[in-house]
Short mmCIF file of C-alpha atoms in Angstrom, two decimals:
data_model
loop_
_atom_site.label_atom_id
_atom_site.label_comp_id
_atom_site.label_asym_id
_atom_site.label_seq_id
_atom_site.Cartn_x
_atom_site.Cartn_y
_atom_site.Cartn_z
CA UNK A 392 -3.49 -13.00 28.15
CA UNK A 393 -4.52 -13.67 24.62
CA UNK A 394 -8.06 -13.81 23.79
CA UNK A 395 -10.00 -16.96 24.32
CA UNK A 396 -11.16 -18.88 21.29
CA UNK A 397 -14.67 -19.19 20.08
CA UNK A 398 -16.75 -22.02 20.48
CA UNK A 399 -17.34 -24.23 17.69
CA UNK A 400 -20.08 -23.54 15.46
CA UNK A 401 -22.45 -26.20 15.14
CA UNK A 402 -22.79 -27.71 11.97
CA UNK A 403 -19.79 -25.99 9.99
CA UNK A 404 -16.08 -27.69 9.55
CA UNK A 405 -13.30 -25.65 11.00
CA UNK A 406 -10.73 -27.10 8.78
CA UNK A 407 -13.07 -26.17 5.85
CA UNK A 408 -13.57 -22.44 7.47
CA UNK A 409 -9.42 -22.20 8.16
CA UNK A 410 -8.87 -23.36 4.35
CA UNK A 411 -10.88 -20.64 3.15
CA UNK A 412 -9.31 -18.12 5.31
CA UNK A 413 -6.39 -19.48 3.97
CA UNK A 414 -7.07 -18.27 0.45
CA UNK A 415 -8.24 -14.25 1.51
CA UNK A 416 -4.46 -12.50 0.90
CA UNK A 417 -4.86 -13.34 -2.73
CA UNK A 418 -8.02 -11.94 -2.86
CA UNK A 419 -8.40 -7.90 -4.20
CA UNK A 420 -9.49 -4.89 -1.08
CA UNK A 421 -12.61 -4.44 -2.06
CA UNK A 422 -12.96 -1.53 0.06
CA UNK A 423 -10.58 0.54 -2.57
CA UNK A 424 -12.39 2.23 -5.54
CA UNK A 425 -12.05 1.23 -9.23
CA UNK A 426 -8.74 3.24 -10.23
CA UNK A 427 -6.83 1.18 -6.78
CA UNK A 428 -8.32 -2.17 -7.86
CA UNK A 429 -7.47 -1.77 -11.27
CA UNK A 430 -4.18 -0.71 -10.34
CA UNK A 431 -3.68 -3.62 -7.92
CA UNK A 432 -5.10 -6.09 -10.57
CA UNK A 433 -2.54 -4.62 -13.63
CA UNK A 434 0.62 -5.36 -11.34
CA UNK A 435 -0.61 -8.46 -10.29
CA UNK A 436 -0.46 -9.73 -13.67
CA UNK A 437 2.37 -7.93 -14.51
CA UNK A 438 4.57 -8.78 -11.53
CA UNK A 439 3.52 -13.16 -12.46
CA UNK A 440 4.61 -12.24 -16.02
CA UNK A 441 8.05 -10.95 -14.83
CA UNK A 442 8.59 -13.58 -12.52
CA UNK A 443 8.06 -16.10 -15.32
CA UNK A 444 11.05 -14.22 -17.48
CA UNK A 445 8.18 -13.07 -19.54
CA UNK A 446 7.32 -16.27 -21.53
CA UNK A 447 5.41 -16.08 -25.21
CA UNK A 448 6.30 -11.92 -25.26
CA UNK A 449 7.78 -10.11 -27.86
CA UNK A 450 10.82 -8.03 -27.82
CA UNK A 451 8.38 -4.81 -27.19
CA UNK A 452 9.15 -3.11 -23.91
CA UNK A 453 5.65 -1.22 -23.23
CA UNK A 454 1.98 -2.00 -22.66
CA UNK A 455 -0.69 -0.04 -21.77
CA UNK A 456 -4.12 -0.46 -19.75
CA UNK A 457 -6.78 2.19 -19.72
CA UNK A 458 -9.66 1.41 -17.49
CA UNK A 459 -13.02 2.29 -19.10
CA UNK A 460 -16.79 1.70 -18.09
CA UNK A 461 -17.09 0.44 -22.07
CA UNK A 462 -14.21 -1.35 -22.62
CA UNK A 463 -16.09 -3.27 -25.98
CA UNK A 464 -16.91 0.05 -27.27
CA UNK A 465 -13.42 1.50 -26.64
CA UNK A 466 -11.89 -1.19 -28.53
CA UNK A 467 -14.54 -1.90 -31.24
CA UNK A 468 -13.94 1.65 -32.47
CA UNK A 469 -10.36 1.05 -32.63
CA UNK A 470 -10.17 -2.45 -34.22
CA UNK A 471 -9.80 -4.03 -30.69
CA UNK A 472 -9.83 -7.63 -30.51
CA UNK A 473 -11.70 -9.24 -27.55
CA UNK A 474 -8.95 -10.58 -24.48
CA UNK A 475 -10.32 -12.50 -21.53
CA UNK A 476 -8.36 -14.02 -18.33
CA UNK A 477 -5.03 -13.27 -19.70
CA UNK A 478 -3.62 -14.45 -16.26
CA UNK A 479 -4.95 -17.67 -16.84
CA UNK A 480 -4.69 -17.52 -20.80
CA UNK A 481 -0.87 -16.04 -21.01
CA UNK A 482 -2.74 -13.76 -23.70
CA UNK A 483 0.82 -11.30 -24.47
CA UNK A 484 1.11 -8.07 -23.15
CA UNK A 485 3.92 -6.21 -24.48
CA UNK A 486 3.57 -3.88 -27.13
CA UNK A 487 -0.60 -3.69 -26.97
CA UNK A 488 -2.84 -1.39 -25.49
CA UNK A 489 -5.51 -2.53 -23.33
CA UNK A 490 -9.15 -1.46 -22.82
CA UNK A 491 -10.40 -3.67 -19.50
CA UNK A 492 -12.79 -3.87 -16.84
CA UNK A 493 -11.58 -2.82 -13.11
CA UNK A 494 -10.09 -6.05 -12.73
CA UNK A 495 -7.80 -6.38 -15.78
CA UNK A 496 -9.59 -9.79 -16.55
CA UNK A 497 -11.58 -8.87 -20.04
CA UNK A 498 -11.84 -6.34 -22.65
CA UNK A 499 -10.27 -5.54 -25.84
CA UNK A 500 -6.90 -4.77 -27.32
CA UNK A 501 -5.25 -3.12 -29.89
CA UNK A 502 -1.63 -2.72 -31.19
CA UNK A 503 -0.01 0.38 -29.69
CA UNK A 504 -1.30 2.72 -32.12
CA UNK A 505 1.95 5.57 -31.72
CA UNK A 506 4.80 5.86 -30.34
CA UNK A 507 5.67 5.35 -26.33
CA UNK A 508 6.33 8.78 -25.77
CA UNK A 509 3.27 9.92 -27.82
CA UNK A 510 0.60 7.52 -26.17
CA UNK A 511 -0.70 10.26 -23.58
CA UNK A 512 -1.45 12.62 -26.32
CA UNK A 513 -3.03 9.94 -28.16
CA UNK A 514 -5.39 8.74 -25.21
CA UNK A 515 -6.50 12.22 -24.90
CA UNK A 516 -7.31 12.61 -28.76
CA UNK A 517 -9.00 9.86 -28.47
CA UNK A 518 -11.58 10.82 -25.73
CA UNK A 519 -9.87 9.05 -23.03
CA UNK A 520 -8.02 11.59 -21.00
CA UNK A 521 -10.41 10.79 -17.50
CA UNK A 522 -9.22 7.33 -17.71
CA UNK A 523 -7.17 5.80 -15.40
CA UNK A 524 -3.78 4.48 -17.46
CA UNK A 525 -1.16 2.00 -16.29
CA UNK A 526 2.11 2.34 -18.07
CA UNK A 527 4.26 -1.27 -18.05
CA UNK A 528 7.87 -0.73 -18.79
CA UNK A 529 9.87 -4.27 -19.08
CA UNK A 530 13.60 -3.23 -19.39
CA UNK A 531 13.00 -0.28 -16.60
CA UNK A 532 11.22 -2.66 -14.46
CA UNK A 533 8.60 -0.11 -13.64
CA UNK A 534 5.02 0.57 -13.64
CA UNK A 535 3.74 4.04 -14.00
CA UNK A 536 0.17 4.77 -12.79
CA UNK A 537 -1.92 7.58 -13.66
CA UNK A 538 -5.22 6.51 -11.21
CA UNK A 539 -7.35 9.99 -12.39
CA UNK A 540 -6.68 9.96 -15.70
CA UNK A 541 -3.47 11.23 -17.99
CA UNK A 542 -3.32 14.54 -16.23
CA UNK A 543 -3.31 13.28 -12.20
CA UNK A 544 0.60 12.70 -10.91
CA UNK A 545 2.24 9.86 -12.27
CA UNK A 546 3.10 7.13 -9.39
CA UNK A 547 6.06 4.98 -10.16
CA UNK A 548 6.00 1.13 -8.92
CA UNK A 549 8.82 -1.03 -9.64
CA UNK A 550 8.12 -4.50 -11.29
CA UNK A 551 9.20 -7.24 -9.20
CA UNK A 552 10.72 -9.79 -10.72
CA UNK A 553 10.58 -12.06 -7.46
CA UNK A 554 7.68 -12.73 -5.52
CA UNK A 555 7.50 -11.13 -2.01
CA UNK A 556 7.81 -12.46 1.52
CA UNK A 557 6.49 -12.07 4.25
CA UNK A 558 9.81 -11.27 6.23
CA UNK A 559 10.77 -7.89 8.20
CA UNK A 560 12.77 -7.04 5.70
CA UNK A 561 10.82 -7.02 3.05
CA UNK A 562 8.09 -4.98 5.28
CA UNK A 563 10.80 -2.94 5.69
CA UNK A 564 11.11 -2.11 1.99
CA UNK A 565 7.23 -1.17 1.55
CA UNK A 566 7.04 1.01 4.45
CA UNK A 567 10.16 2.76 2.86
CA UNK A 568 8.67 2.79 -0.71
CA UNK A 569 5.10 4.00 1.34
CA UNK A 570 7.09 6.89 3.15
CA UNK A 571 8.63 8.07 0.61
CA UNK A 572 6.54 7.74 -2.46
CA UNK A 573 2.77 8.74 -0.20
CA UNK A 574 3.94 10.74 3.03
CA UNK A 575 7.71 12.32 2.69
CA UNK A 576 6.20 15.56 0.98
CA UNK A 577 2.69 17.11 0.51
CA UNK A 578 2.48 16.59 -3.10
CA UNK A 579 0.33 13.38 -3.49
CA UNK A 580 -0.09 12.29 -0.42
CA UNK A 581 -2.91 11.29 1.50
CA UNK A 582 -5.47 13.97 1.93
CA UNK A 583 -6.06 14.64 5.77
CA UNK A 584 -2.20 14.70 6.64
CA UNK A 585 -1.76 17.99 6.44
CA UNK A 586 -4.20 21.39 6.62
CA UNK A 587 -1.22 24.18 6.51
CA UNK A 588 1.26 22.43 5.44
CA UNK A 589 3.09 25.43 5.01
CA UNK A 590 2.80 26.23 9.00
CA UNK A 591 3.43 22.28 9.80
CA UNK A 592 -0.81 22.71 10.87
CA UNK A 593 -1.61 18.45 10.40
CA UNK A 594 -5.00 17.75 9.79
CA UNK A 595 -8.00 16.79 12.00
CA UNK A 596 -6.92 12.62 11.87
CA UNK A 597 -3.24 12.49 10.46
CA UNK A 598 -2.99 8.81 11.75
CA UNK A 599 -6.24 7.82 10.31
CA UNK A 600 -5.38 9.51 6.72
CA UNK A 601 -2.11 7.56 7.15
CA UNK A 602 -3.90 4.15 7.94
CA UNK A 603 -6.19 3.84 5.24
CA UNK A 604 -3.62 4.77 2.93
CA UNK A 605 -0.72 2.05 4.59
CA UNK A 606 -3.88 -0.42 4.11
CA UNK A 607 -4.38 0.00 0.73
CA UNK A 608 -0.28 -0.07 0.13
CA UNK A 609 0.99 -2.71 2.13
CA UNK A 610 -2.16 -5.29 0.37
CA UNK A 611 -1.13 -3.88 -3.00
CA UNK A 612 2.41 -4.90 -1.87
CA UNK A 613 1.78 -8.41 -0.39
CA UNK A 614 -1.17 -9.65 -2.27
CA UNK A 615 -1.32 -13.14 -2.45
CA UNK A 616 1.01 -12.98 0.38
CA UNK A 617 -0.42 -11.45 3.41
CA UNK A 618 -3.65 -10.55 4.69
CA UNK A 619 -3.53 -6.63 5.42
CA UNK A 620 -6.59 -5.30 7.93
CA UNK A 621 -7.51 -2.56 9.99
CA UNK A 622 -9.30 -1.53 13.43
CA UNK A 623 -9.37 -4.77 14.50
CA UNK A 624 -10.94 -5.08 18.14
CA UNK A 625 -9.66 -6.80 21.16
CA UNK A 626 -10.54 -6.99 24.58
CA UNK A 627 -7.50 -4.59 25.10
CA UNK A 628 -8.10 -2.45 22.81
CA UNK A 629 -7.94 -1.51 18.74
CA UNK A 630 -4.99 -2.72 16.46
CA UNK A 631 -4.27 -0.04 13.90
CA UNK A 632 -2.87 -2.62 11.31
CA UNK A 633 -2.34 -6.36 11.30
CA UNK A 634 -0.29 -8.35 8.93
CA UNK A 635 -1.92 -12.34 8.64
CA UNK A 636 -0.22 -15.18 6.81
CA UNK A 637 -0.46 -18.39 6.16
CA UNK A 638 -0.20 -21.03 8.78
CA UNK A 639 2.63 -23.12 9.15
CA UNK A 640 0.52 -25.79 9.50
CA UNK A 641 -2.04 -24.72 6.40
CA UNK A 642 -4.70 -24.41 9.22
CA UNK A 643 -5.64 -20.97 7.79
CA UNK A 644 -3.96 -17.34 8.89
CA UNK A 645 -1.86 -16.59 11.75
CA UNK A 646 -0.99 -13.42 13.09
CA UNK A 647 2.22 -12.43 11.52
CA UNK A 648 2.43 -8.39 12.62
CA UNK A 649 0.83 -5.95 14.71
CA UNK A 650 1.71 -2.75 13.40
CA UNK A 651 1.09 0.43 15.44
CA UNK A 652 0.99 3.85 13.99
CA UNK A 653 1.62 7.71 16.00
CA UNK A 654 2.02 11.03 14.73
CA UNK A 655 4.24 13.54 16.86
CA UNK A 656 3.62 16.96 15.82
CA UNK A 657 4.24 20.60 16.70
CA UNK A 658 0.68 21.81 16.52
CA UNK A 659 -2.96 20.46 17.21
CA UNK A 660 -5.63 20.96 14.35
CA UNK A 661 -6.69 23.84 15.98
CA UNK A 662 -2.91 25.42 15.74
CA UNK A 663 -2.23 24.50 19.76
CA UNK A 664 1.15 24.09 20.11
CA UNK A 665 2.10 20.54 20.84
CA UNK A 666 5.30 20.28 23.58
CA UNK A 667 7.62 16.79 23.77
CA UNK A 668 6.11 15.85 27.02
CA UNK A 669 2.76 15.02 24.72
CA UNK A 670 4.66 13.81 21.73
CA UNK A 671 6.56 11.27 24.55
CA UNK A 672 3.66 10.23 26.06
CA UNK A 673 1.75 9.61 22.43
CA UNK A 674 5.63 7.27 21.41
CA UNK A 675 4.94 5.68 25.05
CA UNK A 676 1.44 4.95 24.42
CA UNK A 677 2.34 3.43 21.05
CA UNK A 678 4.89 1.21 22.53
CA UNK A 679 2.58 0.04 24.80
CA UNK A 680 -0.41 -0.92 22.16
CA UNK A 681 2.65 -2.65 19.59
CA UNK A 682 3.92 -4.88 22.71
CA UNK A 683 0.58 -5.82 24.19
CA UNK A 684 -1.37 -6.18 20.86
CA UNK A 685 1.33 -8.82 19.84
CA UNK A 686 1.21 -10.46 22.88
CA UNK A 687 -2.51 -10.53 23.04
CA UNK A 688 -2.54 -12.04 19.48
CA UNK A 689 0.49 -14.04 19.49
CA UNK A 690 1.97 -12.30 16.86
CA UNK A 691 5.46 -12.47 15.71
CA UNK A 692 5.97 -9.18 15.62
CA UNK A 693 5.37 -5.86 17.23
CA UNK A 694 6.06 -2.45 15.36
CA UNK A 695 5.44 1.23 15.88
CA UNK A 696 5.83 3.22 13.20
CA UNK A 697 6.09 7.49 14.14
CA UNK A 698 5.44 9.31 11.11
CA UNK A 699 7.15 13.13 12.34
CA UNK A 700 5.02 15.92 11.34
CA UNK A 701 7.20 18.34 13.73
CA UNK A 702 8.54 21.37 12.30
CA UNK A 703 11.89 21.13 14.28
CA UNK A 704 12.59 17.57 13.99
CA UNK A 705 16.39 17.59 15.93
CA UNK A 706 15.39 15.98 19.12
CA UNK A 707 15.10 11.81 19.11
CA UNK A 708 12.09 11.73 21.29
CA UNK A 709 12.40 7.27 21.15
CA UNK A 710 15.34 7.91 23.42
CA UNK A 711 13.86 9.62 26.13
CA UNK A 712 13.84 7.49 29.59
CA UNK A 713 9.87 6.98 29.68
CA UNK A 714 10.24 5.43 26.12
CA UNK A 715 13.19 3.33 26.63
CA UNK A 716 11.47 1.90 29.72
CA UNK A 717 8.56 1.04 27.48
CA UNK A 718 10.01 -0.78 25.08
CA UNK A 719 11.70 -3.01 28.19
CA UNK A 720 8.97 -4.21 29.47
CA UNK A 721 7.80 -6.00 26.57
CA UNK A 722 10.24 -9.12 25.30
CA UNK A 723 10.59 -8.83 22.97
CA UNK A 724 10.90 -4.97 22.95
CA UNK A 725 8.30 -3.62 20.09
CA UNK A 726 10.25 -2.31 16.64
CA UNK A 727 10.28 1.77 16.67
CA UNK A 728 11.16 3.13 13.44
CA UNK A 729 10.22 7.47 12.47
CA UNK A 730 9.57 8.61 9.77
CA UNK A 731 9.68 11.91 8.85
CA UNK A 732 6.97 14.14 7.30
CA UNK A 733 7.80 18.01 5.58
CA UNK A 734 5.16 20.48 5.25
CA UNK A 735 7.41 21.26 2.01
CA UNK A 736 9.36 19.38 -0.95
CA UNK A 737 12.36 22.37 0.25
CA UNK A 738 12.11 21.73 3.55
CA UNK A 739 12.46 17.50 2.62
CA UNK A 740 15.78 19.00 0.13
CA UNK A 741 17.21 20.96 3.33
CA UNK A 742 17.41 17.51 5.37
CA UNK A 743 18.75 15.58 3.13
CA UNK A 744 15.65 13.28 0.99
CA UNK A 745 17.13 14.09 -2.59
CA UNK A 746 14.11 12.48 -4.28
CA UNK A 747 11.72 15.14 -3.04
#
């Protein structure tokens, strides 16, 4: 049964209260530090300038936004000229460099002072190697983000020339682009995943490592869109991740997905070895929470998402008769889709993920 609804609040306008809720997936996580906000704010206005075919550009194909704690010094001592809003201003992007606040919204800019393929080595001439740097590429369609400064890894985004939806499918596409860009491998992923890689040892919390991370990357993916929380409580129990959107209706957010996360593994922490009886009865469990969570919240949509730290990873454990039986109890039957994790870019070659 789903939870019953709260009594009105005396004094305060529900329709008001569900219009405001109605505005939150186009608001920034303000739980993320600086180098994720300013990351999320940079393709934000990127993404509406490609979806507008670019209007009032020039035929450049790069710009460039450093993130800076001074970003009127920064561009004073490069002959910057002052930018504000250029969301709201359609202040051009292409072919400048940008020194801004966390949120993209003011600083100061200056023509690209070298060549693309030089600007790295010209940010750290410059005294601004720490800084995080968002590279735009138009004709590529890509965003390259260096969120520690020029010498972190590079994380490639592509530029979406159409807005997203809120469909399956296109959840579908940012759990892939999630898997395989923050999880597949070891090398910039999440810290917590792993301890020994190397020995397939996860760490203490895998799923919680995993979580905050998905957070982060499914409201960078959908903002504006959808509403992306975590650990929300119900009188059944904890959702790991819920999708909200928009009401049909415009009476605020409705629950859109209920998305349930598991690791299966060969070892505990403590380097236990972990059998498929446990790693069934962890898939079971998660079955369970996806198709009672949804129906508990009404949701359109229940999803359990295995992320496979084992190190033999042959045997399809969703196909085993306790987990089949699960999934029929529910109608409809949660969404199981694994995804698996290497303690290795090799081991990641060996079965097949090219890319790693």
């Amino acid at each position: 049964m789903a939870d019953e609804p709260a009594p009105a609040i005396a004094g305060v306008n529900d329709k008001e209260l569900a219009a405001v809720a109605g505005l939150s997936p186009a608001l920034p996580n303000v739980r993320t530090d600086d180098p994720d906000q300013f990351a999320e704010a940079v393709r934000l206005l990127v993404e509406r300038r490609a979806q507008g075919q670019w209007p009032g550009e020039s035929c450049d194909d790069v710009a460039v936004f450093v993130l800076t704690n001074y970003p009127r010094q920064a561009g004073k001592e490069h002959g910057g000229v002052p930018f504000l809003d250029p969301a709201r201003q359609g202040t051009p992007l292409l072919g400048r460099l940008f020194f801004s606040n966390r949120h993209a919204s003011h600083g100061q800019f200056i023509q690209i002072p070298t060549t693309p393929n030089a600007l790295l080595e010209w940010l750290d001439d410059n005294g601004f190697a720490d800084c995080p740097v968002v590279t735009v590429y138009r004709d590529a369609k890509e965003m390259v983000t260096r969120r520690h400064g020029i010498h972190s890894d590079p994380e490639s985004d592509r530029i979406r020339d159409q807005e997203p939806m809120a469909t399956t499918e296109e959840l579908r596409d940012a759990l892939l682009q999630f898997h395989v860009k923050r999880v597949l491998t070891p090398s910039g992923g999440p810290a917590g995943i792993w301890d020994n890689p190397s020995q397939y040892i996860p760490g203490p919390q895998p799923e919680r490592s995993i979580q905050s991370e998905l957070e982060l990357a499914l409201s960078f993916w959908f903002r504006g869109v959808v509403k992306v929380e975590c650990e929300d409580s119900t009188n059944i129990g904890r959702i790991d991740v819920r999708l909200l959107k928009a009401s049909a209706d415009g009476g605020g957010l409705s629950y859109w997905v209920i998305l349930e996360l598991k690791v299966i593994k060969s070892y505990t922490h403590t380097g236990v070895g972990v059998g498929d009886a446990a790693n069934v009865d962890s898939i079971v469990e998660g079955v369970q929470q996806a198709g009672s969570y949804r129906a508990n919240r009404l949701a359109e949509v229940g999803m359990l998402e295995i992320y496979d730290q084992r190190r033999d990873k042959s045997a399809d454990l969703t196909a085993r008769q306790p987990v089949v039986d699960a999934r029929a109890s529910y109608s409809p039957p949660p969404d199981i889709h694994v995804w698996p994790v290497f303690g290795s870019a090799r081991d990641a070659r060996r079965a097949g993920h090219t890319g790693a």
